[in-house]
Amino acid sequence: MSSIMQPKKKIYIALKFIIPAIIFLISIGFVSKKQEEKLCKKIVITIENQQGNFFINEGDIMDKVTKNGREMVVNLPFDNVKLKDIEQRIEALKFVQSAQVYRDLQGNMLIDAVQARPIARVFNPVGKDYYISDRGEILPVSERFTARVMVLSGSFFRPYLEKNLLIDQAGKDLFNFIQFIEKDKFWSAQFAQLEVNKSGMINIYPQVTKQIIEFGSVADYSEKLSKLKIFYDKILPDRGWNRYERVNLQFKDQIICE
């Protein structure tokens, strides 16, 4: 009987040492995997709202992530990476409207950046031109890319160039008019330039015909555009496309052609 128990005792003793060893090795592997998951394996960048405008690219964002290559992030533990700081650096790019920086379960850093979208370009005779974004923000021009948008000119814009177009009611009203034109397929194709003086009075220069359109203020702009549409649809086809040099829409219920 004792001879039968002896092998069982040996097996028990062996298992007593082997099982903890197996558990230990599994634990090491699990901890190692966990440690590996805490490292930044890869940076994945997505840029939204480009719509044919390429003012920023992945390289611009990577420069902000790594501080122009001075700080490496890949293979660094996420505990040592300040995601909020990276997010703020990316948002400091003028053409970035907003950014989100976060990590996924695979250990990747994900960066979702939304590009600002210009809707008009301000001609500045005493310095560099500017863009106005679809949020009324002032954006610099880019050496990399030029947006095909309507041109704005005139002394009206000078107080806004260091701020944005929404700092007062006059700027907001003009911005709403510019937005309306940009979103309307007919008018955005028709207007090449808005010239706006200090008082907010507008002259419009069309893309095709040679008439200067004396639009006046942005007040009642829907009514004025309706009158201009009548001018294009009925008067020009009948009288000739280049017969008139000026069209005045400032007076109620009148179209004055000269």
PDB file of C-alpha atoms in Angstrom, residues 27-151:
ATOM      1  CA  SER A  27       1.620  36.615 -14.601  1.00  0.00           C
ATOM      2  CA  ILE A  28       4.878  37.883 -16.064  1.00  0.00           C
ATOM      3  CA  GLY A  29       3.432  37.591 -19.562  1.00  0.00           C
ATOM      4  CA  PHE A  30       0.236  39.350 -18.513  1.00  0.00           C
ATOM      5  CA  VAL A  31       2.137  42.186 -16.814  1.00  0.00           C
ATOM      6  CA  SER A  32       4.448  42.467 -19.797  1.00  0.00           C
ATOM      7  CA  LYS A  33       1.442  42.716 -22.134  1.00  0.00           C
ATOM      8  CA  LYS A  34      -0.131  45.327 -19.881  1.00  0.00           C
ATOM      9  CA  GLN A  35       3.102  47.303 -19.851  1.00  0.00           C
ATOM     10  CA  GLU A  36       3.279  47.070 -23.620  1.00  0.00           C
ATOM     11  CA  GLU A  37      -0.297  48.360 -23.930  1.00  0.00           C
ATOM     12  CA  LYS A  38       0.667  51.428 -21.889  1.00  0.00           C
ATOM     13  CA  LEU A  39       3.227  52.476 -24.506  1.00  0.00           C
ATOM     14  CA  CYS A  40       2.309  54.775 -27.394  1.00  0.00           C
ATOM     15  CA  LYS A  41       2.676  52.421 -30.353  1.00  0.00           C
ATOM     16  CA  LYS A  42       1.564  54.669 -33.192  1.00  0.00           C
ATOM     17  CA  ILE A  43       0.116  58.122 -33.920  1.00  0.00           C
ATOM     18  CA  VAL A  44      -2.970  58.129 -36.152  1.00  0.00           C
ATOM     19  CA  ILE A  45      -4.002  61.546 -37.520  1.00  0.00           C
ATOM     20  CA  THR A  46      -7.346  62.414 -39.109  1.00  0.00           C
ATOM     21  CA  ILE A  47      -7.996  65.851 -40.637  1.00  0.00           C
ATOM     22  CA  GLU A  48     -11.651  66.755 -41.192  1.00  0.00           C
ATOM     23  CA  ASN A  49     -13.396  69.569 -43.074  1.00  0.00           C
ATOM     24  CA  GLN A  50     -10.767  69.953 -45.786  1.00  0.00           C
ATOM     25  CA  GLN A  51     -13.271  70.044 -48.677  1.00  0.00           C
ATOM     26  CA  GLY A  52     -10.541  70.631 -51.221  1.00  0.00           C
ATOM     27  CA  ASN A  53      -8.635  73.080 -49.006  1.00  0.00           C
ATOM     28  CA  PHE A  54      -5.248  71.752 -47.903  1.00  0.00           C
ATOM     29  CA  PHE A  55      -3.869  74.346 -45.522  1.00  0.00           C
ATOM     30  CA  ILE A  56      -2.629  71.810 -42.983  1.00  0.00           C
ATOM     31  CA  ASN A  57      -1.322  68.269 -43.318  1.00  0.00           C
ATOM     32  CA  GLU A  58      -0.175  65.446 -41.061  1.00  0.00           C
ATOM     33  CA  GLY A  59       3.360  66.826 -41.012  1.00  0.00           C
ATOM     34  CA  ASP A  60       2.179  70.128 -39.510  1.00  0.00           C
ATOM     35  CA  ILE A  61       0.389  68.266 -36.743  1.00  0.00           C
ATOM     36  CA  MET A  62       3.312  65.919 -36.095  1.00  0.00           C
ATOM     37  CA  ASP A  63       5.569  68.955 -35.695  1.00  0.00           C
ATOM     38  CA  LYS A  64       3.289  70.169 -32.920  1.00  0.00           C
ATOM     39  CA  VAL A  65       3.094  66.712 -31.302  1.00  0.00           C
ATOM     40  CA  THR A  66       6.894  66.320 -31.193  1.00  0.00           C
ATOM     41  CA  LYS A  67       7.789  70.023 -30.834  1.00  0.00           C
ATOM     42  CA  ASN A  68       9.485  69.949 -34.236  1.00  0.00           C
ATOM     43  CA  GLY A  69      11.185  66.635 -33.496  1.00  0.00           C
ATOM     44  CA  ARG A  70      12.620  67.599 -30.103  1.00  0.00           C
ATOM     45  CA  GLU A  71      10.248  65.320 -28.143  1.00  0.00           C
ATOM     46  CA  MET A  72       9.564  61.752 -29.239  1.00  0.00           C
ATOM     47  CA  VAL A  73       6.206  60.238 -28.343  1.00  0.00           C
ATOM     48  CA  VAL A  74       6.107  56.800 -30.007  1.00  0.00           C
ATOM     49  CA  ASN A  75       7.268  54.018 -27.619  1.00  0.00           C
ATOM     50  CA  LEU A  76       6.923  56.393 -24.698  1.00  0.00           C
ATOM     51  CA  PRO A  77       4.608  55.325 -21.827  1.00  0.00           C
ATOM     52  CA  PHE A  78       1.266  57.124 -21.987  1.00  0.00           C
ATOM     53  CA  ASP A  79       1.791  58.091 -18.342  1.00  0.00           C
ATOM     54  CA  ASN A  80       4.583  60.358 -19.583  1.00  0.00           C
ATOM     55  CA  VAL A  81       2.534  61.894 -22.400  1.00  0.00           C
ATOM     56  CA  LYS A  82       0.354  64.918 -21.641  1.00  0.00           C
ATOM     57  CA  LEU A  83      -2.471  64.551 -24.146  1.00  0.00           C
ATOM     58  CA  LYS A  84      -4.105  67.848 -23.186  1.00  0.00           C
ATOM     59  CA  ASP A  85      -0.880  69.760 -23.797  1.00  0.00           C
ATOM     60  CA  ILE A  86      -0.542  68.147 -27.235  1.00  0.00           C
ATOM     61  CA  GLU A  87      -4.151  69.047 -27.997  1.00  0.00           C
ATOM     62  CA  GLN A  88      -3.519  72.697 -27.098  1.00  0.00           C
ATOM     63  CA  ARG A  89      -0.372  72.836 -29.231  1.00  0.00           C
ATOM     64  CA  ILE A  90      -2.292  71.498 -32.238  1.00  0.00           C
ATOM     65  CA  GLU A  91      -5.120  73.992 -31.712  1.00  0.00           C
ATOM     66  CA  ALA A  92      -2.521  76.784 -31.753  1.00  0.00           C
ATOM     67  CA  LEU A  93      -2.187  76.164 -35.502  1.00  0.00           C
ATOM     68  CA  LYS A  94      -4.149  78.957 -37.176  1.00  0.00           C
ATOM     69  CA  PHE A  95      -5.862  76.644 -39.636  1.00  0.00           C
ATOM     70  CA  VAL A  96      -6.971  74.165 -36.957  1.00  0.00           C
ATOM     71  CA  GLN A  97     -10.484  74.923 -35.805  1.00  0.00           C
ATOM     72  CA  SER A  98     -10.466  72.272 -33.072  1.00  0.00           C
ATOM     73  CA  ALA A  99      -8.614  69.098 -32.082  1.00  0.00           C
ATOM     74  CA  GLN A 100      -9.099  66.020 -29.927  1.00  0.00           C
ATOM     75  CA  VAL A 101      -6.213  63.834 -28.744  1.00  0.00           C
ATOM     76  CA  TYR A 102      -6.873  60.477 -27.061  1.00  0.00           C
ATOM     77  CA  ARG A 103      -5.699  56.846 -26.972  1.00  0.00           C
ATOM     78  CA  ASP A 104      -7.373  53.620 -28.008  1.00  0.00           C
ATOM     79  CA  LEU A 105      -7.242  50.120 -26.513  1.00  0.00           C
ATOM     80  CA  GLN A 106      -4.489  49.074 -28.924  1.00  0.00           C
ATOM     81  CA  GLY A 107      -2.082  51.666 -27.547  1.00  0.00           C
ATOM     82  CA  ASN A 108      -2.393  54.156 -30.427  1.00  0.00           C
ATOM     83  CA  MET A 109      -2.587  57.912 -30.001  1.00  0.00           C
ATOM     84  CA  LEU A 110      -5.515  59.198 -32.053  1.00  0.00           C
ATOM     85  CA  ILE A 111      -5.621  62.816 -33.215  1.00  0.00           C
ATOM     86  CA  ASP A 112      -8.806  64.202 -34.769  1.00  0.00           C
ATOM     87  CA  ALA A 113      -8.254  67.723 -36.128  1.00  0.00           C
ATOM     88  CA  VAL A 114     -10.897  69.896 -37.781  1.00  0.00           C
ATOM     89  CA  GLN A 115      -9.518  72.339 -40.324  1.00  0.00           C
ATOM     90  CA  ALA A 116     -10.865  75.893 -40.415  1.00  0.00           C
ATOM     91  CA  ARG A 117     -12.652  76.647 -43.695  1.00  0.00           C
ATOM     92  CA  PRO A 118     -12.122  80.032 -45.391  1.00  0.00           C
ATOM     93  CA  ILE A 119     -15.121  81.571 -47.164  1.00  0.00           C
ATOM     94  CA  ALA A 120     -13.611  84.898 -48.297  1.00  0.00           C
ATOM     95  CA  ARG A 121     -10.240  86.582 -48.746  1.00  0.00           C
ATOM     96  CA  VAL A 122      -9.575  90.114 -47.521  1.00  0.00           C
ATOM     97  CA  PHE A 123      -7.320  92.170 -49.794  1.00  0.00           C
ATOM     98  CA  ASN A 124      -5.076  94.260 -47.538  1.00  0.00           C
ATOM     99  CA  PRO A 125      -3.235  96.995 -49.500  1.00  0.00           C
ATOM    100  CA  VAL A 126      -0.927  97.881 -46.583  1.00  0.00           C
ATOM    101  CA  GLY A 127       0.135  94.368 -45.620  1.00  0.00           C
ATOM    102  CA  LYS A 128      -0.627  90.680 -46.007  1.00  0.00           C
ATOM    103  CA  ASP A 129      -4.010  89.444 -47.121  1.00  0.00           C
ATOM    104  CA  TYR A 130      -6.236  87.472 -44.762  1.00  0.00           C
ATOM    105  CA  TYR A 131      -8.969  84.881 -44.997  1.00  0.00           C
ATOM    106  CA  ILE A 132     -12.257  84.954 -43.120  1.00  0.00           C
ATOM    107  CA  SER A 133     -13.363  81.518 -41.933  1.00  0.00           C
ATOM    108  CA  ASP A 134     -16.899  80.160 -41.799  1.00  0.00           C
ATOM    109  CA  ARG A 135     -16.847  81.119 -38.107  1.00  0.00           C
ATOM    110  CA  GLY A 136     -15.866  84.710 -38.711  1.00  0.00           C
ATOM    111  CA  GLU A 137     -12.266  84.149 -37.628  1.00  0.00           C
ATOM    112  CA  ILE A 138      -9.326  85.894 -39.291  1.00  0.00           C
ATOM    113  CA  LEU A 139      -6.872  83.426 -40.850  1.00  0.00           C
ATOM    114  CA  PRO A 140      -3.500  84.086 -42.481  1.00  0.00           C
ATOM    115  CA  VAL A 141      -2.892  83.322 -46.130  1.00  0.00           C
ATOM    116  CA  SER A 142      -0.862  80.206 -46.860  1.00  0.00           C
ATOM    117  CA  GLU A 143       2.158  79.783 -49.124  1.00  0.00           C
ATOM    118  CA  ARG A 144       1.114  76.156 -49.615  1.00  0.00           C
ATOM    119  CA  PHE A 145      -2.446  76.570 -50.847  1.00  0.00           C
ATOM    120  CA  THR A 146      -4.786  79.281 -52.164  1.00  0.00           C
ATOM    121  CA  ALA A 147      -8.527  78.971 -51.652  1.00  0.00           C
ATOM    122  CA  ARG A 148     -10.814  80.008 -54.492  1.00  0.00           C
ATOM    123  CA  VAL A 149     -13.143  82.294 -52.581  1.00  0.00           C
ATOM    124  CA  MET A 150     -14.734  85.711 -53.002  1.00  0.00           C
ATOM    125  CA  VAL A 151     -12.444  88.721 -52.491  1.00  0.00           C
TER     126      VAL A 151
END
